[in-house]
Amino acid sequence: MTPDDYGHLYAEAHDEPAFSNSDEGYGWMDANCATCIHDKPARQGRDHEGCPLILITLMSKRPIQFLDGPRSPEGLYNIADQYRCIEYRHENDGPTDPQPIPDPPGQLTLLPREDYQGHRMLTQAPQETAVPR
Ligand code: SF4
């Protein structure tokens, strides 16, 4: 993900605000984006190279990369855990791009990898609901 991806990230984002107010937004960003490699350039003064997902939240949309964090049975959440950003990488974690294991030299490839590489989207298991009798 790079700042150049902003257009398609914006287009696929949910049409609803990610945060209900600025306290929630900046609280979550302090707990997550402040150590993320995708916003490191902005922290170094190069705002135009910052994380495009933050920009999308400032445009009142919710990136699809934000998955709900843990919720209490009443639906309450901690501001820092409101979302889990699937693009988060700690700035000390190494390269941001996936580093696939290379094909062994001299071996034939049965299937091309390209179609099977990408994001692994985790979703919550459906909640069991009581069936009325
Ligand atoms: S990728 Fe996610 S956690 Fe990282 S800076 Fe962007 S919005 Fe924040």
Short mmCIF file of C-alpha atoms and ligand atoms in Angstrom, two decimals:
data_model
loop_
_atom_site.label_atom_id
_atom_site.label_comp_id
_atom_site.label_asym_id
_atom_site.label_seq_id
_atom_site.Cartn_x
_atom_site.Cartn_y
_atom_site.Cartn_z
CA MET A 1 0.00 0.00 0.00
CA THR A 2 1.35 3.40 -0.97
CA PRO A 3 -0.08 6.93 -1.03
CA ASP A 4 -0.69 6.38 -4.78
CA ASP A 5 -3.32 3.78 -3.88
CA TYR A 6 -5.54 6.48 -2.39
CA GLY A 7 -8.04 6.52 -5.29
CA HIS A 8 -9.02 2.88 -5.18
CA LEU A 9 -8.82 2.71 -1.38
CA TYR A 10 -11.24 5.64 -1.22
CA ALA A 11 -13.57 4.05 -3.77
CA GLU A 12 -13.79 0.76 -1.88
CA ALA A 13 -14.17 2.38 1.58
CA HIS A 14 -17.46 2.20 3.48
CA ASP A 15 -19.61 5.27 3.08
CA GLU A 16 -19.76 6.06 6.79
CA PRO A 17 -17.46 7.89 9.22
CA ALA A 18 -14.88 5.69 10.92
CA PHE A 19 -15.04 7.63 14.17
CA SER A 20 -17.87 9.40 15.91
CA ASN A 21 -15.72 12.33 16.99
CA SER A 22 -12.16 13.64 16.90
CA ASP A 23 -11.32 12.25 20.37
CA GLU A 24 -12.07 8.74 19.11
CA GLY A 25 -10.17 9.29 15.88
CA TYR A 26 -7.03 10.80 17.32
CA GLY A 27 -7.09 8.39 20.28
CA TRP A 28 -7.16 5.42 17.91
CA MET A 29 -4.46 6.91 15.68
CA ASP A 30 -2.23 7.59 18.69
CA ALA A 31 -2.55 3.96 19.71
CA ASN A 32 -2.04 2.50 16.22
CA CYS A 33 -0.73 4.80 13.51
CA ALA A 34 1.91 6.39 15.76
CA THR A 35 4.10 3.29 15.40
CA CYS A 36 2.98 2.12 11.94
CA ILE A 37 5.44 2.09 9.08
CA HIS A 38 2.80 3.38 6.62
CA ASP A 39 2.60 6.74 8.38
CA LYS A 40 6.28 7.02 9.25
CA PRO A 41 6.99 9.51 6.42
CA ALA A 42 4.32 11.85 7.82
CA ARG A 43 5.92 11.63 11.26
CA GLN A 44 9.17 12.66 9.61
CA GLY A 45 7.56 15.76 8.07
CA ARG A 46 6.61 14.33 4.65
CA ASP A 47 2.84 14.54 5.03
CA HIS A 48 2.17 13.87 1.33
CA GLU A 49 3.74 10.41 1.76
CA GLY A 50 1.64 9.53 4.80
CA CYS A 51 -0.87 6.73 5.13
CA PRO A 52 -3.77 7.03 2.66
CA LEU A 53 -6.11 5.23 5.08
CA ILE A 54 -5.78 8.07 7.59
CA LEU A 55 -6.68 10.52 4.84
CA ILE A 56 -9.76 8.46 4.01
CA THR A 57 -10.92 8.60 7.64
CA LEU A 58 -10.54 12.37 7.51
CA MET A 59 -12.85 12.33 4.46
CA SER A 60 -15.63 10.76 6.59
CA LYS A 61 -15.31 7.26 5.16
CA ARG A 62 -14.28 4.02 6.86
CA PRO A 63 -11.57 2.02 5.09
CA ILE A 64 -12.45 -1.64 4.57
CA GLN A 65 -9.06 -2.41 6.10
CA PHE A 66 -10.48 -1.45 9.51
CA LEU A 67 -12.01 -4.52 11.13
CA ASP A 68 -13.95 -4.19 14.36
CA GLY A 69 -11.89 -4.77 17.48
CA PRO A 70 -13.16 -6.56 20.57
CA ARG A 71 -16.54 -5.48 21.91
CA SER A 72 -18.20 -6.12 25.24
CA PRO A 73 -21.58 -7.90 25.24
CA GLU A 74 -23.11 -4.41 25.45
CA GLY A 75 -21.15 -3.28 22.37
CA LEU A 76 -18.66 -1.13 24.28
CA TYR A 77 -15.07 -0.86 23.11
CA ASN A 78 -11.75 0.64 24.09
CA ILE A 79 -10.81 3.60 21.86
CA ALA A 80 -7.38 2.11 21.15
CA ASP A 81 -8.97 -1.19 20.05
CA GLN A 82 -11.97 0.16 18.20
CA TYR A 83 -10.55 -1.21 14.98
CA ARG A 84 -7.81 -3.58 13.94
CA CYS A 85 -6.16 -2.20 10.81
CA ILE A 86 -5.06 -5.11 8.62
CA GLU A 87 -2.38 -2.90 7.03
CA TYR A 88 -0.70 -2.13 10.35
CA ARG A 89 2.96 -2.98 10.49
CA HIS A 90 5.23 -1.81 13.25
CA GLU A 91 7.90 0.49 11.91
CA ASN A 92 10.61 -1.90 13.12
CA ASP A 93 9.05 -5.00 11.53
CA GLY A 94 10.93 -4.88 8.22
CA PRO A 95 9.67 -4.64 4.62
CA THR A 96 6.02 -3.71 4.09
CA ASP A 97 5.51 -5.87 1.03
CA PRO A 98 4.83 -9.58 1.45
CA GLN A 99 7.99 -11.62 1.07
CA PRO A 100 6.81 -14.89 -0.50
CA ILE A 101 9.01 -17.91 -0.25
CA PRO A 102 10.67 -18.18 -3.68
CA ASP A 103 10.06 -21.21 -5.85
CA PRO A 104 12.87 -23.71 -5.41
CA PRO A 105 15.41 -23.34 -8.22
CA GLY A 106 15.06 -25.87 -11.01
CA GLN A 107 11.52 -26.88 -9.98
CA LEU A 108 8.44 -26.57 -12.16
CA THR A 109 5.54 -24.48 -10.85
CA LEU A 110 2.16 -26.23 -10.94
CA LEU A 111 0.04 -23.12 -10.36
CA PRO A 112 0.91 -19.45 -10.79
CA ARG A 113 0.99 -17.71 -7.42
CA GLU A 114 -0.35 -14.33 -8.47
CA ASP A 115 -4.04 -15.21 -8.21
CA TYR A 116 -3.63 -16.62 -4.71
CA GLN A 117 -1.59 -13.84 -3.16
CA GLY A 118 -3.12 -10.85 -1.44
CA HIS A 119 -4.80 -9.84 1.75
CA ARG A 120 -6.23 -12.40 4.05
CA MET A 121 -9.47 -10.93 5.28
CA LEU A 122 -10.55 -12.14 8.68
CA THR A 123 -14.18 -11.83 9.60
CA GLN A 124 -15.97 -12.49 12.83
CA ALA A 125 -17.73 -15.80 13.17
CA PRO A 126 -21.51 -15.39 13.07
CA GLN A 127 -23.06 -15.06 16.50
CA GLU A 128 -25.42 -17.81 17.52
CA THR A 129 -28.89 -16.41 17.90
CA ALA A 130 -31.73 -17.88 19.83
CA VAL A 131 -34.38 -19.39 17.57
CA PRO A 132 -37.90 -18.54 18.72
CA ARG A 133 -40.09 -21.58 19.31
S1 SF4 B 1 -1.98 1.37 7.84
FE1 SF4 B 1 -3.58 1.49 9.42
S2 SF4 B 1 -2.48 1.54 11.37
FE2 SF4 B 1 -1.01 2.04 9.74
S3 SF4 B 1 -0.99 4.26 9.63
FE3 SF4 B 1 -2.48 3.53 8.14
S4 SF4 B 1 -4.46 3.53 9.22
FE4 SF4 B 1 -2.84 3.67 10.75
#
